[in-house]
Short mmCIF file of C-alpha atoms in Angstrom, two decimals:
data_model
loop_
_atom_site.label_atom_id
_atom_site.label_comp_id
_atom_site.label_asym_id
_atom_site.label_seq_id
_atom_site.Cartn_x
_atom_site.Cartn_y
_atom_site.Cartn_z
CA MET A 1 30.29 -2.93 3.35
CA ARG A 2 27.57 -1.72 5.62
CA PHE A 3 26.84 -3.29 8.41
CA ILE A 4 23.19 -3.30 9.95
CA GLU A 5 23.43 -2.08 13.86
CA LYS A 6 21.85 -3.65 16.33
CA PRO A 7 18.78 -2.20 18.27
CA SER A 8 18.70 -1.70 21.74
CA GLU A 9 16.83 -3.31 24.52
CA SER A 10 14.57 -0.43 24.94
CA ASP A 11 13.60 -0.41 21.08
CA PHE A 12 11.88 -3.52 21.30
CA VAL A 13 9.19 -2.38 23.66
CA ARG A 14 7.74 -0.40 20.45
CA ASP A 15 8.17 -3.59 18.00
CA LYS A 16 4.83 -3.43 16.03
CA PHE A 17 4.49 -7.64 17.13
CA SER A 18 4.29 -6.83 20.81
CA ARG A 19 1.37 -3.79 20.44
CA MET A 20 -0.65 -6.55 17.87
CA PRO A 21 -3.78 -8.13 19.34
CA ASP A 22 -3.39 -11.95 19.61
CA ASP A 23 -5.98 -12.78 17.05
CA ILE A 24 -4.04 -10.45 14.21
CA TYR A 25 -0.80 -11.99 15.46
CA LEU A 26 -2.36 -15.50 14.45
CA LEU A 27 -3.55 -14.25 11.48
CA HIS A 28 -0.01 -12.65 10.56
CA ILE A 29 1.57 -16.44 11.61
CA MET A 30 -1.20 -18.44 9.34
CA HIS A 31 -0.59 -15.95 6.28
CA ASN A 32 3.29 -16.44 6.54
CA ILE A 33 3.24 -20.26 7.01
CA GLY A 34 0.69 -20.32 3.73
CA ALA A 35 -2.80 -20.92 4.81
CA ILE A 36 -3.89 -18.74 2.21
CA ASP A 37 -7.13 -21.40 0.47
CA SER A 38 -8.90 -23.59 1.44
CA GLU A 39 -6.40 -26.49 0.04
CA ARG A 40 -3.81 -25.28 2.79
CA ALA A 41 -6.22 -24.57 5.31
CA LEU A 42 -4.51 -26.05 8.53
CA PRO A 43 -5.62 -27.70 12.01
CA VAL A 44 -6.26 -25.79 15.06
CA GLU A 45 -3.24 -28.20 16.35
CA GLU A 46 -0.96 -26.96 13.94
CA ILE A 47 -1.67 -23.28 13.98
CA ALA A 48 -0.82 -23.95 17.93
CA ARG A 49 2.78 -24.85 16.83
CA TRP A 50 4.07 -22.34 14.54
CA ALA A 51 2.27 -20.02 17.01
CA SER A 52 3.79 -21.26 20.47
CA MET A 53 0.52 -20.54 21.71
CA GLU A 54 -1.82 -22.60 23.61
CA LYS A 55 -4.51 -25.10 21.60
CA GLN A 56 -7.38 -23.15 23.21
CA ARG A 57 -6.10 -19.34 23.24
CA VAL A 58 -5.36 -20.19 19.25
CA GLU A 59 -9.05 -21.59 18.74
CA GLU A 60 -10.61 -18.65 20.77
CA ASN A 61 -8.57 -16.50 18.33
CA LEU A 62 -10.02 -18.07 15.57
CA ASN A 63 -13.33 -17.67 15.92
CA LYS A 64 -12.80 -14.31 16.56
CA LEU A 65 -10.91 -14.02 13.25
CA VAL A 66 -14.05 -16.05 11.68
CA GLU A 67 -16.30 -13.68 13.08
CA LYS A 68 -14.52 -10.58 11.40
CA GLY A 69 -14.36 -12.18 8.45
CA TYR A 70 -10.07 -12.83 8.30
CA ALA A 71 -10.36 -16.19 8.25
CA THR A 72 -12.52 -19.20 7.77
CA LEU A 73 -12.95 -22.79 8.18
CA ARG A 74 -13.51 -26.02 6.34
CA VAL A 75 -14.77 -28.89 8.20
CA ASP A 76 -12.50 -32.23 6.84
CA SER A 77 -13.58 -35.62 8.34
CA GLU A 78 -14.58 -33.93 11.43
CA VAL A 79 -11.98 -31.83 11.68
CA LYS A 80 -11.83 -27.91 11.49
CA ARG A 81 -8.98 -26.56 9.38
CA TYR A 82 -8.71 -23.21 9.07
CA PHE A 83 -7.23 -20.40 6.25
CA VAL A 84 -6.98 -16.53 5.91
CA THR A 85 -9.61 -15.22 2.97
CA ILE A 86 -8.53 -12.57 1.06
CA ASP A 87 -9.26 -9.77 3.28
CA GLY A 88 -7.36 -10.77 6.07
CA ILE A 89 -4.43 -11.55 3.48
CA ARG A 90 -4.88 -7.76 2.96
CA LYS A 91 -4.87 -6.79 6.54
CA VAL A 92 -2.01 -8.80 7.40
CA LEU A 93 0.22 -7.47 4.06
CA SER A 94 -0.66 -3.93 5.35
CA ILE A 95 1.60 -4.57 8.21
CA TYR A 96 4.58 -4.40 6.19
CA SER A 97 3.81 -2.17 3.23
CA MET B 1 9.46 -5.96 -13.25
CA PHE B 2 9.42 -7.64 -9.78
CA THR B 3 6.76 -6.61 -7.74
CA TRP B 4 5.20 -8.35 -4.60
CA GLU B 5 1.65 -6.72 -5.41
CA TYR B 6 0.22 -6.82 -8.28
CA PRO B 7 -3.90 -6.71 -8.97
CA PRO B 8 -5.96 -8.09 -7.77
CA ARG B 9 -3.04 -8.37 -4.98
CA ILE B 10 -3.34 -4.76 -4.12
CA VAL B 11 -1.73 -3.30 -0.56
CA GLY B 12 -0.79 -0.27 -1.14
CA GLY B 13 0.18 2.23 -4.17
CA ILE B 14 2.99 -0.21 -5.85
CA SER B 15 0.11 -2.53 -7.26
CA ARG B 16 -1.94 -0.10 -9.31
CA HIS B 17 2.09 1.89 -10.18
CA CYS B 18 3.14 -1.33 -11.33
CA GLU B 19 -0.03 -1.78 -13.64
CA GLY B 20 -0.38 1.32 -15.01
CA LEU B 21 3.32 2.09 -15.96
CA ALA B 22 3.56 -1.93 -17.29
CA ARG B 23 0.29 -1.28 -19.25
CA GLU B 24 1.34 2.20 -21.33
CA LEU B 25 5.11 0.41 -21.37
CA VAL B 26 3.41 -1.92 -23.69
CA LYS B 27 1.31 0.45 -26.03
CA LYS B 28 4.91 2.12 -26.40
CA GLY B 29 5.95 -0.98 -27.75
CA HIS B 30 7.92 -2.92 -25.14
CA THR B 31 7.68 -6.26 -23.82
CA VAL B 32 6.73 -6.36 -20.22
CA HIS B 33 7.49 -9.44 -18.20
CA ILE B 34 5.72 -8.87 -14.21
CA VAL B 35 7.17 -11.45 -12.17
CA THR B 36 5.00 -11.00 -8.48
CA LEU B 37 2.74 -13.34 -6.17
CA GLU B 38 0.06 -15.71 -6.22
CA PHE B 39 -3.28 -14.54 -4.65
CA PRO B 40 -6.48 -16.62 -4.29
CA GLY B 41 -8.39 -16.97 -7.42
CA ALA B 42 -5.80 -15.43 -9.90
CA PRO B 43 -4.22 -17.55 -12.81
CA LEU B 44 -0.40 -18.32 -12.06
CA TYR B 45 0.28 -17.01 -15.97
CA GLU B 46 -2.01 -14.45 -17.71
CA GLU B 47 -1.41 -11.54 -20.39
CA ARG B 48 -3.34 -8.53 -19.57
CA ASN B 49 -3.38 -5.55 -21.71
CA GLY B 50 -0.49 -6.94 -23.74
CA VAL B 51 1.46 -7.63 -20.17
CA LYS B 52 2.77 -10.71 -19.35
CA ILE B 53 1.72 -11.69 -15.51
CA HIS B 54 3.81 -14.44 -13.64
CA ARG B 55 1.74 -15.23 -10.67
CA VAL B 56 4.69 -17.17 -8.35
CA PRO B 57 3.34 -19.75 -6.12
CA ILE B 58 4.94 -19.59 -2.01
CA GLU B 59 5.78 -23.24 -2.13
CA LEU B 60 7.02 -22.97 1.72
CA GLY B 61 6.27 -20.62 4.01
CA HIS B 62 7.67 -19.63 7.48
CA PRO B 63 6.39 -17.43 10.61
CA ASN B 64 8.86 -15.47 11.01
CA PHE B 65 8.27 -12.29 7.86
CA ILE B 66 11.64 -11.63 7.06
CA ILE B 67 12.45 -15.55 6.23
CA TRP B 68 8.99 -15.20 4.47
CA THR B 69 9.94 -12.67 2.24
CA LEU B 70 13.41 -14.70 1.08
CA LEU B 71 11.40 -17.46 0.85
CA PHE B 72 9.35 -16.03 -1.85
CA ASN B 73 12.04 -13.95 -3.24
CA HIS B 74 13.83 -17.93 -4.00
CA PHE B 75 10.52 -18.75 -5.78
CA MET B 76 10.62 -15.67 -7.79
CA GLU B 77 14.21 -16.89 -8.88
CA LYS B 78 13.53 -19.80 -9.79
CA ARG B 79 10.51 -18.52 -12.35
CA ILE B 80 12.78 -16.00 -13.74
CA ALA B 81 15.15 -18.78 -14.16
CA GLU B 82 12.55 -20.29 -16.79
CA ILE B 83 11.48 -17.43 -18.50
CA SER B 84 14.99 -16.05 -19.24
CA LYS B 85 15.31 -19.82 -21.28
CA ASN B 86 13.25 -18.53 -23.82
CA GLU B 87 13.44 -14.34 -23.21
CA LYS B 88 16.09 -11.78 -23.32
CA PHE B 89 15.79 -9.01 -21.33
CA ASP B 90 17.34 -5.28 -20.82
CA VAL B 91 16.42 -4.14 -17.58
CA ILE B 92 15.48 -5.76 -14.50
CA HIS B 93 12.86 -3.09 -12.61
CA ALA B 94 12.41 -3.52 -8.89
CA HIS B 95 9.86 -2.14 -6.85
CA ASP B 96 11.07 -1.54 -2.94
CA TRP B 97 13.02 -4.09 -0.58
CA LEU B 98 10.41 -6.54 -0.89
CA VAL B 99 12.19 -8.26 -4.04
CA ALA B 100 15.98 -6.95 -3.62
CA PRO B 101 17.14 -10.40 -3.25
CA VAL B 102 15.63 -11.62 -5.96
CA SER B 103 16.20 -8.25 -8.59
CA ILE B 104 19.86 -8.37 -7.34
CA SER B 105 20.29 -11.96 -8.37
CA SER B 106 18.71 -11.36 -11.61
CA LYS B 107 21.16 -8.35 -12.87
CA HIS B 108 24.07 -10.47 -11.94
CA TYR B 109 22.37 -13.96 -13.26
CA LEU B 110 21.06 -12.39 -16.21
CA GLY B 111 23.79 -9.75 -17.02
CA VAL B 112 21.55 -6.67 -17.08
CA PRO B 113 21.30 -3.31 -15.25
CA LEU B 114 18.78 -3.00 -12.64
CA VAL B 115 16.29 0.12 -12.00
CA SER B 116 14.67 0.25 -8.92
CA THR B 117 11.99 2.54 -7.57
CA ILE B 118 12.08 3.27 -3.83
CA HIS B 119 8.03 4.05 -3.10
CA SER B 120 9.16 4.63 0.32
CA THR B 121 11.84 3.61 2.88
CA GLU B 122 11.30 1.98 6.52
CA VAL B 123 12.75 4.85 8.31
CA GLY B 124 10.13 7.03 7.13
CA ARG B 125 7.21 4.69 7.28
CA ALA B 126 8.26 3.42 10.86
CA GLN B 127 9.42 6.80 12.16
CA GLY B 128 12.84 5.59 12.66
CA LEU B 129 14.13 2.04 12.89
CA HIS B 130 13.34 0.46 16.58
CA THR B 131 13.19 -3.34 15.95
CA GLN B 132 15.40 -5.77 14.69
CA ASP B 133 13.20 -6.46 11.41
CA SER B 134 13.36 -2.71 10.60
CA PHE B 135 16.98 -2.44 11.24
CA LEU B 136 17.21 -5.68 8.20
CA ILE B 137 14.44 -3.76 6.22
CA ASP B 138 16.57 -0.74 6.37
CA GLY B 139 19.81 -2.89 4.94
CA PHE B 140 17.57 -4.34 1.68
CA GLU B 141 16.78 -1.09 1.33
CA TRP B 142 20.50 0.31 0.98
CA TRP B 143 21.34 -2.69 -0.55
CA LEU B 144 18.85 -2.36 -3.17
CA THR B 145 19.55 1.11 -4.20
CA TYR B 146 23.50 0.45 -4.22
CA GLU B 147 22.93 -2.28 -6.47
CA SER B 148 21.01 -0.86 -8.83
CA LYS B 149 22.27 1.40 -11.90
CA ARG B 150 19.65 4.09 -11.80
CA VAL B 151 17.07 4.70 -8.76
CA ILE B 152 14.12 6.37 -9.21
CA ALA B 153 12.13 8.04 -6.56
CA THR B 154 8.45 8.78 -7.07
CA SER B 155 8.89 12.69 -5.42
CA TYR B 156 11.61 15.20 -4.43
CA ALA B 157 11.18 14.29 -0.85
CA MET B 158 12.02 11.08 -1.22
CA LYS B 159 14.82 11.82 -3.03
CA ARG B 160 16.54 13.82 -0.27
CA GLU B 161 15.48 11.15 1.92
CA ILE B 162 17.25 8.03 -0.01
CA GLU B 163 20.72 10.61 -0.84
CA GLU B 164 20.51 11.64 3.16
CA HIS B 165 19.79 8.35 4.48
CA PHE B 166 21.37 5.71 2.10
CA HIS B 167 24.48 8.47 1.15
CA LEU B 168 23.38 7.66 -2.82
CA PRO B 169 24.47 10.02 -4.71
CA SER B 170 22.20 12.90 -6.25
CA GLU B 171 22.96 11.68 -9.95
CA LYS B 172 21.78 8.12 -9.86
CA ILE B 173 18.46 9.24 -8.66
CA ASP B 174 15.67 10.45 -10.95
CA VAL B 175 12.49 11.73 -9.55
CA ILE B 176 9.35 10.15 -11.22
CA PRO B 177 5.60 11.15 -9.98
CA ASN B 178 3.28 8.44 -9.92
CA GLY B 179 0.92 8.54 -12.36
CA ILE B 180 -3.16 8.15 -12.67
CA ASP B 181 -5.42 6.69 -14.69
CA VAL B 182 -7.88 9.72 -15.38
CA SER B 183 -10.11 8.36 -17.61
CA LYS B 184 -11.77 6.22 -14.77
CA TYR B 185 -13.35 9.88 -13.23
CA GLU B 186 -14.94 10.17 -16.34
CA VAL B 187 -18.12 9.20 -15.95
CA ASN B 188 -21.78 9.82 -14.47
CA VAL B 189 -22.73 8.25 -11.05
CA GLU B 190 -26.01 8.16 -9.56
CA HIS B 191 -25.22 9.91 -6.14
CA GLU B 192 -28.21 8.68 -4.56
CA GLU B 193 -28.24 5.59 -5.46
CA VAL B 194 -24.28 4.89 -4.60
CA LYS B 195 -25.05 7.01 -1.51
CA LYS B 196 -27.94 4.27 -0.63
CA ARG B 197 -25.74 1.07 -1.75
CA PHE B 198 -23.24 2.42 1.04
CA ARG B 199 -26.09 3.57 3.89
CA ILE B 200 -25.32 7.23 3.60
CA ASN B 201 -28.52 9.52 4.06
CA PRO B 202 -29.06 11.11 0.67
CA ASP B 203 -28.64 14.73 2.23
CA GLU B 204 -25.24 13.77 4.26
CA LYS B 205 -21.64 15.42 3.29
CA ILE B 206 -19.06 12.58 2.75
CA ILE B 207 -15.75 13.26 4.51
CA LEU B 208 -13.69 10.55 2.92
CA PHE B 209 -10.83 8.81 3.77
CA VAL B 210 -8.82 6.04 1.84
CA GLY B 211 -5.97 4.01 2.84
CA ARG B 212 -4.41 1.69 4.99
CA LEU B 213 -5.04 1.82 8.46
CA VAL B 214 -1.57 1.98 9.72
CA PRO B 215 -0.06 4.39 11.93
CA GLN B 216 2.03 6.39 9.12
CA LYS B 217 -1.38 7.37 7.20
CA GLY B 218 -3.09 9.28 10.54
CA VAL B 219 -6.34 8.43 10.24
CA GLU B 220 -6.35 9.02 14.24
CA TYR B 221 -6.06 12.78 13.47
CA LEU B 222 -9.48 12.65 11.54
CA ILE B 223 -11.26 10.82 14.10
CA MET B 224 -10.01 13.04 16.69
CA ALA B 225 -11.29 16.53 14.25
CA ALA B 226 -14.76 14.80 14.24
CA PRO B 227 -15.94 16.87 17.01
CA LYS B 228 -14.78 20.15 15.40
CA ILE B 229 -16.62 19.12 11.82
CA PHE B 230 -19.75 17.75 13.37
CA GLU B 231 -20.47 20.81 15.98
CA GLN B 232 -20.50 22.96 12.40
CA HIS B 233 -21.44 20.42 9.64
CA PRO B 234 -23.91 18.13 11.42
CA ASP B 235 -24.87 16.64 8.33
CA SER B 236 -21.82 15.12 7.14
CA ARG B 237 -20.17 11.88 7.73
CA ILE B 238 -16.54 10.69 7.77
CA ILE B 239 -16.44 7.51 5.83
CA ILE B 240 -13.07 5.23 6.19
CA VAL B 241 -12.06 3.40 3.38
CA GLY B 242 -9.73 0.35 3.53
CA ASN B 243 -8.12 -1.96 6.29
CA GLY B 244 -4.78 -2.30 8.30
CA TRP B 245 -3.51 -3.62 11.74
CA ILE B 246 -4.54 -0.48 13.59
CA LYS B 247 -8.60 -0.65 12.57
CA ASP B 248 -9.45 -1.98 16.29
CA ASN B 249 -7.42 0.42 17.63
CA LEU B 250 -9.13 3.54 15.47
CA MET B 251 -12.73 1.75 15.73
CA SER B 252 -12.19 1.83 19.14
CA LEU B 253 -11.40 5.55 19.33
CA ALA B 254 -13.97 6.40 17.13
CA SER B 255 -16.38 4.80 19.25
CA SER B 256 -14.95 6.86 21.96
CA THR B 257 -15.78 10.27 20.64
CA LYS B 258 -19.74 11.18 20.47
CA TYR B 259 -19.95 10.93 17.23
CA SER B 260 -19.01 6.86 16.63
CA ASN B 261 -22.70 6.45 14.61
CA LYS B 262 -20.86 9.53 12.19
CA ILE B 263 -18.09 7.56 11.49
CA THR B 264 -18.30 4.60 9.02
CA PHE B 265 -15.41 1.91 8.45
CA LEU B 266 -15.87 0.12 5.33
CA GLY B 267 -13.07 -1.71 4.80
CA PHE B 268 -11.59 -2.81 1.91
CA LEU B 269 -13.73 -1.67 -1.50
CA ASP B 270 -13.23 -2.41 -5.11
CA ASP B 271 -12.33 -0.53 -7.61
CA ARG B 272 -15.84 0.36 -9.35
CA ASP B 273 -17.14 0.90 -5.65
CA LEU B 274 -14.07 3.07 -4.67
CA THR B 275 -14.06 5.29 -8.20
CA GLU B 276 -18.23 5.89 -7.58
CA LEU B 277 -17.66 6.61 -3.61
CA THR B 278 -15.17 9.16 -4.37
CA LEU B 279 -17.05 10.87 -6.89
CA CYS B 280 -19.72 11.43 -4.82
CA SER B 281 -17.33 12.80 -1.82
CA ASP B 282 -17.65 16.31 -0.56
CA VAL B 283 -13.58 16.62 0.60
CA LEU B 284 -11.15 13.56 0.38
CA VAL B 285 -8.66 13.57 3.94
CA VAL B 286 -5.01 12.29 3.42
CA PRO B 287 -3.76 13.27 7.18
CA SER B 288 -0.55 10.91 6.62
CA ILE B 289 2.36 11.76 8.89
CA TYR B 290 4.80 10.15 6.73
CA GLU B 291 3.77 10.45 2.38
CA PRO B 292 6.60 9.37 0.07
CA PHE B 293 4.03 10.39 -2.71
CA GLY B 294 0.20 10.33 -2.28
CA ILE B 295 -1.39 8.76 -5.00
CA VAL B 296 -4.79 8.96 -3.07
CA ALA B 297 -4.46 12.68 -3.37
CA LEU B 298 -4.11 12.59 -6.90
CA GLU B 299 -7.46 10.16 -7.26
CA GLY B 300 -9.66 12.92 -5.54
CA MET B 301 -8.14 15.33 -7.45
CA ALA B 302 -8.39 13.89 -10.53
CA ALA B 303 -11.87 13.07 -9.39
CA GLY B 304 -12.81 16.65 -8.99
CA VAL B 305 -13.31 16.36 -5.13
CA PRO B 306 -11.28 19.10 -2.80
CA VAL B 307 -8.45 17.46 -1.24
CA VAL B 308 -7.66 18.16 2.41
CA ALA B 309 -3.63 16.64 3.09
CA SER B 310 -0.66 17.07 5.58
CA ASN B 311 1.93 19.27 4.65
CA VAL B 312 4.40 16.34 4.09
CA GLY B 313 6.82 14.78 1.64
CA GLY B 314 5.01 14.06 -1.44
CA LEU B 315 1.79 15.71 -0.75
CA ALA B 316 3.24 19.00 -0.47
CA GLU B 317 4.82 18.64 -4.06
CA ILE B 318 1.36 17.47 -5.24
CA ILE B 319 -0.82 20.11 -3.77
CA GLU B 320 -0.19 24.06 -3.92
CA HIS B 321 -2.33 25.53 -1.07
CA ASP B 322 -5.32 27.11 -1.31
CA ARG B 323 -5.08 27.18 -5.47
CA THR B 324 -5.57 22.83 -5.80
CA GLY B 325 -6.02 21.74 -2.09
CA PHE B 326 -5.94 22.53 1.37
CA LEU B 327 -2.50 22.15 3.00
CA ALA B 328 -2.99 21.07 7.34
CA HIS B 329 -0.22 20.83 9.50
CA LYS B 330 1.15 17.61 9.98
CA GLU B 331 -0.82 15.41 13.71
CA ASP B 332 -2.97 18.44 13.98
CA PRO B 333 -6.68 17.83 14.38
CA ASP B 334 -7.77 21.72 15.02
CA SER B 335 -5.82 22.23 11.02
CA ILE B 336 -7.59 19.04 9.69
CA ALA B 337 -11.18 20.28 10.82
CA PHE B 338 -10.55 23.77 9.81
CA GLY B 339 -9.42 23.00 6.14
CA ILE B 340 -12.54 20.52 5.81
CA ASN B 341 -14.83 23.17 7.35
CA LYS B 342 -13.48 26.09 5.26
CA ILE B 343 -14.47 23.86 1.89
CA LEU B 344 -17.82 22.23 3.05
CA SER B 345 -19.05 26.00 4.50
CA ASP B 346 -17.75 27.69 1.07
CA PRO B 347 -18.90 25.92 -2.02
CA GLU B 348 -17.06 28.82 -4.06
CA TYR B 349 -13.86 27.63 -2.78
CA ALA B 350 -14.43 24.28 -2.91
CA HIS B 351 -15.07 24.69 -6.24
CA LYS B 352 -12.21 26.41 -7.27
CA LEU B 353 -9.86 23.91 -5.32
CA ALA B 354 -11.35 20.98 -7.40
CA GLN B 355 -10.78 22.81 -10.61
CA ASN B 356 -7.37 23.42 -10.48
CA ALA B 357 -6.65 20.52 -9.13
CA LYS B 358 -8.12 18.59 -11.83
CA ARG B 359 -6.57 20.64 -14.68
CA LYS B 360 -3.06 19.58 -12.77
CA VAL B 361 -3.60 16.02 -12.64
CA TYR B 362 -4.23 16.39 -16.42
CA GLU B 363 -1.82 17.98 -17.25
CA THR B 364 1.02 16.48 -14.98
CA TYR B 365 0.33 13.13 -14.06
CA SER B 366 -0.77 10.73 -16.88
CA TRP B 367 0.44 7.61 -17.11
CA GLU B 368 1.92 8.05 -20.89
CA ALA B 369 4.20 10.91 -18.96
CA VAL B 370 5.89 8.37 -16.41
CA ALA B 371 5.87 5.40 -18.87
CA ARG B 372 8.21 8.19 -20.78
CA ARG B 373 10.33 9.00 -18.40
CA THR B 374 10.47 5.75 -17.37
CA ILE B 375 11.75 4.39 -20.47
CA GLU B 376 14.37 7.36 -20.48
CA VAL B 377 16.09 6.17 -17.53
CA TYR B 378 16.13 2.63 -18.73
CA ARG B 379 17.99 3.91 -21.35
CA LYS B 380 20.48 5.64 -19.22
CA ALA B 381 20.90 2.23 -16.94
CA ILE B 382 21.57 0.46 -20.40
CA GLY B 383 24.25 2.94 -21.64
CA GLU B 384 21.91 4.40 -24.90
#
C-alpha cells in the first residue's frame, strides 16, 4: 500500500489553475462537463452554475473564447448555447499532458 | 491498447506513438484494438491501416479533471467489456496514467498481463508535486507501474526516473525509444510557396519550435534568446507552432521584446502543413526543461533540419553534441542563441549536423524496430 501524501498549504500557491486566466479556466470547465460539440452546447446560465461564476463574468469570458476561436456558439430558440472548438479541446488537453 | 489520445485527437507525443506502433504491429500479423476517446468529426469505430479503433463517447462529465478522467475510464471499461465478448486478448498495453484504472481493471477482469509505457511522469512534468491533483496523478502512475508485468520507458533517463521515484525493480523495465515515420519527410517542397502560405518572407531564415505551449517545453527561453539571435541574424524569424495553456503569457513575453514582429505564433498545424514547414526550416529548437524523450527533435533530424536542444533527459540521448545536433544548457537563453547563431552562420557546420542526424534516425528509430522490440516485451509479459 502506498499512501498519497497531503501537500502543504503553501503548495497550493503554485496550483496551475490559480495561475490560469479566467477564460482558460472556463474553457477547461466547459470541456470537462462535455460541451464539446454543437449538440452538447450549453447556455450561459448552466456554464455559470458549473463554474461557480457570475453570469456576466461568464459571458465576458465566453466572448473572449469565441474571439480566440476556442469556443463557438449556436442560437437555439433565441438562447445562445456555447461549446468548445477543436482548437479549444487541444488547448485544454495541453494542461494535463 | 488503451490511450486517451489517438489521431485525430493529438495532444502530445502519445497519439503518434500509439498510431505508429499499432500500424507496425498489424503489419507484423497481430490484431490490434485501440480503445481511446471520442473526438469531434471522428467515427466511434473505424479500421485504419488494419488497426481497429474504438472511440468512446464521454457520457457524463465533471469540471474536476481527475473525476472526469475516472469517468472516461469507466466508459472505456464498458467498451472493453463489450469487445471482449467476441475477442480474446493476449496482452493489454496502457499508455500513461490517464488510462491506468481501465487498464488495471481489464487486466484483472480479462486475466491477461498488463504492459505499460510511461511517456513522462507528473513529478517531471510539474518539476515536483505541488498540488493535490499532482499527488493523486503521481499515485496513479505508481499504481500503473506496480500493476504492470512489464514497464516500457522511452529513454534511459525515463527509466532512471521510474526506478528512483517509484522504487521499481530495474529488471522490470525495458527501454524502447519512440519511433518515427521517416518516409513522410521524403518529399520535395516548394520553399517559396510554403513560406508564402505562412506569410514568411522568401529570404527569411526559419527558426522553428514545435510543441505544446506548457512550462516544461521552455519556450520562454527561446523567446528570451531572440535579441541575441536577431542582432546577428536580422534576416531570420522565430516560428512557434502549437497550443497550450501558457500561450497568452508567451505572446505577452514576445510583445515585450523589441522583436515581437519577428516572432510568429501559428497555433496547431495539421500533419501536412507541419511537415512542409519543418522541411523549409533552417533550425529546429527544442528548449525543454523536462523531456523524457523528445520526438520533435527526431522529426527535425529526419527532415534534415539542424537541431538545437536542451541537454536534458531523452534529448541528451538522441543528440550527440556537435555531431548530430547542438546541445544547449537548460534554461539558458544565451546558450540557445549561441547554438542557433552558430548554425545560421556556418552552413558547413549546419550541413554536417543535418546529415549525421538523418543517418542516425534512419538507422535507429524506425517503427519497425520499435514494434519488434515491443513484441519481445509482450512475449516476456506473457511468459513465452
